[in-house]
PDB file of C-alpha atoms in Angstrom:
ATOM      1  CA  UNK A 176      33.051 -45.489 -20.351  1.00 55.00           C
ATOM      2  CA  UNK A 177      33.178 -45.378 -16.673  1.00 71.00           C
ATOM      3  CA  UNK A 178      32.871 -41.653 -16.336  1.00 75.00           C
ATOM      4  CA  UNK A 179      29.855 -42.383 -18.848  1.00 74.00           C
ATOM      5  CA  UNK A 180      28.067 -44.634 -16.080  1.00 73.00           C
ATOM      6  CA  UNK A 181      29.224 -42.771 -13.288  1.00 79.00           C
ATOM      7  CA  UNK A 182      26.746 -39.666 -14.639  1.00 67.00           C
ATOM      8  CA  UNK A 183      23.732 -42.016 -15.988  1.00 63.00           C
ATOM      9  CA  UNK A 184      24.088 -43.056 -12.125  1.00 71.00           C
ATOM     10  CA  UNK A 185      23.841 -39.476 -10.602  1.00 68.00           C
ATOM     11  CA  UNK A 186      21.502 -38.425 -13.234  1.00 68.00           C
ATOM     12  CA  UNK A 187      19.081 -41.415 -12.065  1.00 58.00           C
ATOM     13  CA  UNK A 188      19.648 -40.729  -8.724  1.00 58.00           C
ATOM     14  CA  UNK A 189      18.880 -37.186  -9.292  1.00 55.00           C
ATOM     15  CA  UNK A 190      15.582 -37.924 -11.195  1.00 54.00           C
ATOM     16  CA  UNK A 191      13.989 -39.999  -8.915  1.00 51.00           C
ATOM     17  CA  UNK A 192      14.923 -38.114  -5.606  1.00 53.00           C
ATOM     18  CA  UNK A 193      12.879 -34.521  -7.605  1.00 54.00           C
ATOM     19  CA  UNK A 194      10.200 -37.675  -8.276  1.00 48.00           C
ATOM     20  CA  UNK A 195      10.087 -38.320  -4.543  1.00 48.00           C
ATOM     21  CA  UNK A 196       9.773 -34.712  -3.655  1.00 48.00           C
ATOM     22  CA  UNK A 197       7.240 -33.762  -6.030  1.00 49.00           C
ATOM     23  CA  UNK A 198       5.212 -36.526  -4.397  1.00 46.00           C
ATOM     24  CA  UNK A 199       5.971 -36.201  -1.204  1.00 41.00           C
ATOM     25  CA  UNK A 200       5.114 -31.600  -1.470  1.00 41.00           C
ATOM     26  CA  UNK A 201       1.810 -32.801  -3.295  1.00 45.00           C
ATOM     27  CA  UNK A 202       0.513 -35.436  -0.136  1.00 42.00           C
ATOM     28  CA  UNK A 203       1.832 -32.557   2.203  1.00 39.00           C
ATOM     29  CA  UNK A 204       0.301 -29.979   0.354  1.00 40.00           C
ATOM     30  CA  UNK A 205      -3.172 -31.485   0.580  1.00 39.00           C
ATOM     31  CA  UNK A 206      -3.470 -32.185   4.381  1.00 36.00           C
ATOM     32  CA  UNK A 207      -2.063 -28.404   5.031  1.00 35.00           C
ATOM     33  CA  UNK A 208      -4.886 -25.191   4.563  1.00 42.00           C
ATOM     34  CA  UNK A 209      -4.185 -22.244   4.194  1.00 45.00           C
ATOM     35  CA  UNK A 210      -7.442 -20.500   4.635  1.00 52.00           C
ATOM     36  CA  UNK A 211      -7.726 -20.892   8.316  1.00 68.00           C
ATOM     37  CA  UNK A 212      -6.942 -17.693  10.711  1.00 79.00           C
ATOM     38  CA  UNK A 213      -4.818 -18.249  13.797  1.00 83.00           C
ATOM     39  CA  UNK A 214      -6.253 -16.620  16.515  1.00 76.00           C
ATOM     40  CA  UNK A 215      -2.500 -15.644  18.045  1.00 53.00           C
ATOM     41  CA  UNK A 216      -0.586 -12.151  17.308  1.00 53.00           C
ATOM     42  CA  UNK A 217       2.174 -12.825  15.789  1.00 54.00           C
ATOM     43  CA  UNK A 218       4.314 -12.335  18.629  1.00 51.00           C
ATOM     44  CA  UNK A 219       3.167 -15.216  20.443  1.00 40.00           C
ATOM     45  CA  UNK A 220       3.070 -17.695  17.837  1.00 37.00           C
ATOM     46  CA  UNK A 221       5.538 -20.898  18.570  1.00 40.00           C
ATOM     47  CA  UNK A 222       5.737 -22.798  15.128  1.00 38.00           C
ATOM     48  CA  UNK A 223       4.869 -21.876  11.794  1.00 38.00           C
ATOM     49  CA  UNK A 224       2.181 -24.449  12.264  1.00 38.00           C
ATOM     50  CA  UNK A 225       0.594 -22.810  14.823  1.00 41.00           C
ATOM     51  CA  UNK A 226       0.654 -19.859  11.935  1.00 40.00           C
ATOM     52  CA  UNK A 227      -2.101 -21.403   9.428  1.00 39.00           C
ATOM     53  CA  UNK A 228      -3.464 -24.253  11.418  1.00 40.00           C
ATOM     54  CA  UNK A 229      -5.151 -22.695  14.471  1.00 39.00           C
ATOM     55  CA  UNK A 230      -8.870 -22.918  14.283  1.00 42.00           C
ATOM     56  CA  UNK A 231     -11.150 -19.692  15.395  1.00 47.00           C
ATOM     57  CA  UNK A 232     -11.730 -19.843  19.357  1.00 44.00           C
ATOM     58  CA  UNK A 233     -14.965 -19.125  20.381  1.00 52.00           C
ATOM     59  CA  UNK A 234     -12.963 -16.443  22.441  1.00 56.00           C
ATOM     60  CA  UNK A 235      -9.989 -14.933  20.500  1.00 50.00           C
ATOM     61  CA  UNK A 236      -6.696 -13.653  22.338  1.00 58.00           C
ATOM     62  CA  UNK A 237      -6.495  -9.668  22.752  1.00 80.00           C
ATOM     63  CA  UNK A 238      -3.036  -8.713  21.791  1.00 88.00           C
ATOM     64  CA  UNK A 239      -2.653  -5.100  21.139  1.00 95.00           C
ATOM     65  CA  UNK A 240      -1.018  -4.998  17.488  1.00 97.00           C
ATOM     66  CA  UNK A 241       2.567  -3.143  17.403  1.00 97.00           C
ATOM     67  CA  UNK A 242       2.549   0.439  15.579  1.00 98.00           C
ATOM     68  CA  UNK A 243       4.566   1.023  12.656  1.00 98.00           C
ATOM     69  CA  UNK A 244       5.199   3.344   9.575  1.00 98.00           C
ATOM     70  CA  UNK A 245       4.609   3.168   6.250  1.00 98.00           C
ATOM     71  CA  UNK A 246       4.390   5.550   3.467  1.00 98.00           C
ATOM     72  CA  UNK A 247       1.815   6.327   1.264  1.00 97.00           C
ATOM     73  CA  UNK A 248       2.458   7.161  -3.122  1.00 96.00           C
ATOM     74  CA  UNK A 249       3.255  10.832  -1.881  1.00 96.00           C
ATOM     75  CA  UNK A 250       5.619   9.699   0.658  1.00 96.00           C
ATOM     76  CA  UNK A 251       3.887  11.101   3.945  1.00 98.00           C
ATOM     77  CA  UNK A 252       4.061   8.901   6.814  1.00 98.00           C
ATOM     78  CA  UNK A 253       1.098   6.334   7.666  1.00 98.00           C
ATOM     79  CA  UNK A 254       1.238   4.448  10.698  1.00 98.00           C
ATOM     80  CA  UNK A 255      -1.164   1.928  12.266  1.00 98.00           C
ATOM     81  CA  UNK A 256      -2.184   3.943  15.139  1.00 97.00           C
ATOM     82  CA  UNK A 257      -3.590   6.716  12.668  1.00 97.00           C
ATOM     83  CA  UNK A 258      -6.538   4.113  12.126  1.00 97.00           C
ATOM     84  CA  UNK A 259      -7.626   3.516  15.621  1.00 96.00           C
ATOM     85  CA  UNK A 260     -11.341   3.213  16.039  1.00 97.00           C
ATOM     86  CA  UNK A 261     -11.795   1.525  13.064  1.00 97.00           C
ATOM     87  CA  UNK A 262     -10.959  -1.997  12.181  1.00 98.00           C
ATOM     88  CA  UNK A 263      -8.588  -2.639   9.902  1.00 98.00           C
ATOM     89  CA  UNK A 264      -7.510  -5.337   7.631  1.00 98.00           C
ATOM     90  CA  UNK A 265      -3.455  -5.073   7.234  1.00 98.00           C
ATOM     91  CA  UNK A 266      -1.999  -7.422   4.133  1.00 98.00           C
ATOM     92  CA  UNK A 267       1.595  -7.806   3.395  1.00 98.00           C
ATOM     93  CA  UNK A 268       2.355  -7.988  -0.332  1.00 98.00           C
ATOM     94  CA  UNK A 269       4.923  -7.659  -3.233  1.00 98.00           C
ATOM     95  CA  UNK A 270       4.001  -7.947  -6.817  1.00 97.00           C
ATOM     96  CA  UNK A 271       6.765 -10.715  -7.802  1.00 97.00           C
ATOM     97  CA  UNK A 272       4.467 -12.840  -5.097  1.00 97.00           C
ATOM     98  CA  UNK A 273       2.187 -15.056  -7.230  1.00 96.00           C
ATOM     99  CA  UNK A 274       0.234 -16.214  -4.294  1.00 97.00           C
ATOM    100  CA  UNK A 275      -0.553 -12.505  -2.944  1.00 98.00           C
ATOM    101  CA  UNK A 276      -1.770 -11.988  -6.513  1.00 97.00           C
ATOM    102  CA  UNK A 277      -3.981 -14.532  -6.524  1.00 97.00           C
ATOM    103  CA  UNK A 278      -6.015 -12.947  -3.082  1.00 97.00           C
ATOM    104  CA  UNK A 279      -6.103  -9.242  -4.293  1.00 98.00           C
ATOM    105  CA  UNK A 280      -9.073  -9.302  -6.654  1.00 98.00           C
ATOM    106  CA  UNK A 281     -10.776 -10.640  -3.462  1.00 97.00           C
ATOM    107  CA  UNK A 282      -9.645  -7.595  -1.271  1.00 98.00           C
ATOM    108  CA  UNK A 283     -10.504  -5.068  -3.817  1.00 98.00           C
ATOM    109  CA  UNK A 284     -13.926  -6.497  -3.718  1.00 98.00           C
ATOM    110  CA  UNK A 285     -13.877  -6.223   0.007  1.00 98.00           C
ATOM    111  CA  UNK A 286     -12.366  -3.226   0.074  1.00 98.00           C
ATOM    112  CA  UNK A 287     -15.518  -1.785  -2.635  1.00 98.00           C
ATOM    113  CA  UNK A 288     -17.770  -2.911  -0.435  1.00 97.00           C
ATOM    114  CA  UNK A 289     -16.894  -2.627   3.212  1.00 97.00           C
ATOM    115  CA  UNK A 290     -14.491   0.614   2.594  1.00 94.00           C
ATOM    116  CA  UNK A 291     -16.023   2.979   4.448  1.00 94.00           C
ATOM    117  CA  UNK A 292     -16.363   0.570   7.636  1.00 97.00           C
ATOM    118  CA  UNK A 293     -13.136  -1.145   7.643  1.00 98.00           C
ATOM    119  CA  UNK A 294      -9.778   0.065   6.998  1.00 98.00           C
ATOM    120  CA  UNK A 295      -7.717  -1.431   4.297  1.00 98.00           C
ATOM    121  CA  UNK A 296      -4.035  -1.154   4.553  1.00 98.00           C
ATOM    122  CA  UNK A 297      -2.482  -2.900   1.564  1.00 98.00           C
ATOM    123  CA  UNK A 298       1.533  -3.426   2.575  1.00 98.00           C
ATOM    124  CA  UNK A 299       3.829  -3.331  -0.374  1.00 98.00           C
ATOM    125  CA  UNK A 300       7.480  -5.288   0.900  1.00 98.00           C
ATOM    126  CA  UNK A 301       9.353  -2.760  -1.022  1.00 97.00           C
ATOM    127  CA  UNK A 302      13.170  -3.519  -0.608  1.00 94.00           C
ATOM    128  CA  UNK A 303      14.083  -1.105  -3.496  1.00 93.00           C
ATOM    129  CA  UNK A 304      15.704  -3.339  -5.549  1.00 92.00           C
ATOM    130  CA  UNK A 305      13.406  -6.427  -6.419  1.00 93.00           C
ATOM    131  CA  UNK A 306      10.682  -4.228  -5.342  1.00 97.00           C
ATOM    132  CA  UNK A 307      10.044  -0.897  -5.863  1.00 97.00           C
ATOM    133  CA  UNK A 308       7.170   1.898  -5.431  1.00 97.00           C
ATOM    134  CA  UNK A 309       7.635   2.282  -9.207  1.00 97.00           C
ATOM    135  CA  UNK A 310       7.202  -0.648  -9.865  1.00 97.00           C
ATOM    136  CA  UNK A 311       4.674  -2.114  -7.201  1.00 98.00           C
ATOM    137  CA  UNK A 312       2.049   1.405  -7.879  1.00 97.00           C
ATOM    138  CA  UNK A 313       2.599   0.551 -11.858  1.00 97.00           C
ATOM    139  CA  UNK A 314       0.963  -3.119 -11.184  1.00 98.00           C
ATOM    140  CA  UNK A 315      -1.340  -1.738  -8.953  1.00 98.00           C
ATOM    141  CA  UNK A 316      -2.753   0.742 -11.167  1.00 97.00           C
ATOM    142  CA  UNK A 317      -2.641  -2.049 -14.657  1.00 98.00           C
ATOM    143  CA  UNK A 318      -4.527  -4.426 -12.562  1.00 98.00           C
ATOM    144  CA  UNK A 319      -7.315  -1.252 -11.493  1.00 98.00           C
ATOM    145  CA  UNK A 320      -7.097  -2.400  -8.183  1.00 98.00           C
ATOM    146  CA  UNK A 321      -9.293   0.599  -5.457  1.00 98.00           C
ATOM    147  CA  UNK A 322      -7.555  -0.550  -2.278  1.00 98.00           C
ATOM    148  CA  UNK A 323      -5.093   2.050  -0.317  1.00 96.00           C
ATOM    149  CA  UNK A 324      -1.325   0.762  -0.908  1.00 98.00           C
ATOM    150  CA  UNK A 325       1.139   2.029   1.517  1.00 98.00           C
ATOM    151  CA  UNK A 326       5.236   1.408   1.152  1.00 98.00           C
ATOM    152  CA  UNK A 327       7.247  -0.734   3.346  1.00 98.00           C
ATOM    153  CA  UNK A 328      10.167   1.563   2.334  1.00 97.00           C
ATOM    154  CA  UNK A 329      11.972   1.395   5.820  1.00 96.00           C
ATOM    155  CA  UNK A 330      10.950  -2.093   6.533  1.00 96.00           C
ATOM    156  CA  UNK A 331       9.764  -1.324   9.687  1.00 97.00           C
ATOM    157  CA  UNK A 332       6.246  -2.510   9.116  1.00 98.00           C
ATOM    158  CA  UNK A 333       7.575  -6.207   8.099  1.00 97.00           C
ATOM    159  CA  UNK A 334      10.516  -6.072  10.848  1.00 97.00           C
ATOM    160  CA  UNK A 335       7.537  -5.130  13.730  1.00 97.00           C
ATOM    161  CA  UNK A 336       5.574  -8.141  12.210  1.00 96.00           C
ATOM    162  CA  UNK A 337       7.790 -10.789  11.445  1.00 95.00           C
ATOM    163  CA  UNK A 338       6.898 -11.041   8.187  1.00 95.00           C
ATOM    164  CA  UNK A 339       9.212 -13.613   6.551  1.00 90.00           C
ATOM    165  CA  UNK A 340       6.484 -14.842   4.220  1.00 94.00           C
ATOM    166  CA  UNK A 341       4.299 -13.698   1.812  1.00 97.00           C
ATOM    167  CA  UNK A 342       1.242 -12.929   1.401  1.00 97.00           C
ATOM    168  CA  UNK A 343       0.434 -12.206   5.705  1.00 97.00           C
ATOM    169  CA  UNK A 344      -3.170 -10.993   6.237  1.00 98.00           C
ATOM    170  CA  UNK A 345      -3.545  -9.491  10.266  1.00 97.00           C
ATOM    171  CA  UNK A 346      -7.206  -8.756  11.678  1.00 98.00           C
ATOM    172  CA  UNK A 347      -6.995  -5.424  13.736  1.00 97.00           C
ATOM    173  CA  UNK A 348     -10.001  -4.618  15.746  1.00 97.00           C
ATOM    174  CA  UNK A 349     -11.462  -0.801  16.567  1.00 97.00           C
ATOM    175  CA  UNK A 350      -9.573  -0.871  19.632  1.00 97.00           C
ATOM    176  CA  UNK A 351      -6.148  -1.917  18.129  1.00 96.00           C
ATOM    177  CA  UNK A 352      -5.737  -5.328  18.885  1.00 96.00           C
ATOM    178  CA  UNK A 353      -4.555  -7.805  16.647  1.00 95.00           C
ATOM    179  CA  UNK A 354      -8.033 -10.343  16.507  1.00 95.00           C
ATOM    180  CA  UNK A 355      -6.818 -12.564  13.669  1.00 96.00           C
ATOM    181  CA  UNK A 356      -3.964 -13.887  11.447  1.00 95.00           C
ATOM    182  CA  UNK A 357      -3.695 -15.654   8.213  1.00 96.00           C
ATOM    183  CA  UNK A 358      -0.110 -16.833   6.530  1.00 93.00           C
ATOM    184  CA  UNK A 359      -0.327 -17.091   2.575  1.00 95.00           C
ATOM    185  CA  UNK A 360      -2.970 -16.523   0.060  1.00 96.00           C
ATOM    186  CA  UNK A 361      -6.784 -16.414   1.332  1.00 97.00           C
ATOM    187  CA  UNK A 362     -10.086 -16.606  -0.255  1.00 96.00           C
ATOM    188  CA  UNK A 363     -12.769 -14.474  -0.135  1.00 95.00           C
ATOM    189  CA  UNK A 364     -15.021 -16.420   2.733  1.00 96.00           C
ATOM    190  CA  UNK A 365     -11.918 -16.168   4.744  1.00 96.00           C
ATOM    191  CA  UNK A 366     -11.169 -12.716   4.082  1.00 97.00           C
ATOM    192  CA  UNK A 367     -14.581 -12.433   5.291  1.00 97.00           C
ATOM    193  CA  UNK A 368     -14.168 -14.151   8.486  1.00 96.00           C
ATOM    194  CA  UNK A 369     -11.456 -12.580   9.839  1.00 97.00           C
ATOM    195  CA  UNK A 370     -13.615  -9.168   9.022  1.00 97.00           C
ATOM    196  CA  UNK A 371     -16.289 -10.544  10.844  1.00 97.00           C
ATOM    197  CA  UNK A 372     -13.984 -11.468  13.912  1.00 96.00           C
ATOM    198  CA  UNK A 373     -12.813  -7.706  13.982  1.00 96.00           C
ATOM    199  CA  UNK A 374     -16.273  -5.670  12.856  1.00 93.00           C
TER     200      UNK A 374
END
């Protein structure tokens, strides 16, 4: 009987504290935004605060953004410096990511419209085992998506970056420096801010 109580106890206990954090993440969730851009490279960033909840500065810190390489569904080499003197619009991704699915119908439709002025380069995270190029191409071409994806195959795109979350949007000017940032999923007027801070 005792060991009976004992477990009604910890089950209770164990309700109500998942009660208290379901409404403690939902008052949290609604006084955080995730649609703002930082105005900070990555590098210089001190808190993950600073990440999402930096408001646009009538004069935005030139960083020049690191290079890296990437690989394309052939597997040549594709590096950020190969795009310099256009802007560019660089997105970290995986297709397990719910919240980086959410934001790619609104790239694509970037992407068909401003295509030929700004440079899209769709990041794929793939690790090779919970993400591959097989697999990451396959729901790329089921969703009919027109944006370039390149492969994170080596890492070195995400390691240069930072990137420890999911989805990452970076605003690259023509001259290469890093304009804009936005941590997790965007919308479309935000998309198009950050291309207007770069263009």
């Amino acid at each position: 009987m005792s060991n009976k109580k004992t477990l009604l106890i910890l089950i209770l206990v164990f309700v109500f504290l998942l009660c208290g954090a379901g409404i403690l993440y939902r008052q949290l969730s609604g006084e955080v935004s995730f649609d703002q851009l930082a105005t900070q490279a990555p590098q210089e960033t001190e808190s993950a605060a600073d990440e999402t909840a930096v408001a646009e500065s009538e004069e935005p810190q030139k960083v020049l953004a690191p290079d890296f390489t990437v690989y394309d569904l052939e597997g040549n080499e594709v590096h950020l410096s190969d795009f310099v003197g256009k802007p560019v619009v660089l997105n970290f991704w995986a297709s397990w990511c719910g919240p980086c699915k959410m934001e790619m119908p609104g790239f694509d439709k970037k992407y068909l419209e401003l295509g030929e002025q700004v440079q899209f380069l769709i990041v794929n995270l793939t690790d090779g085992s919970r993400e591959t190029v097989e697999v990451a191409s396959a729901f790329v071409a089921q969703q009919g998506y027109a944006f370039p994806v390149f492969y994170d195959t080596q890492s070195d795109a995400a390691i240069t970056y930072g990137v420890y979350s999911i989805p990452a949007t970076y605003f690259i000017d023509a001259q290469g420096y890093a304009i804009a940032q936005a941590t997790g999923a965007i919308n479309e007027e935000t998309l198009q801010r950050g291309i207007d801070m770069i263009r």
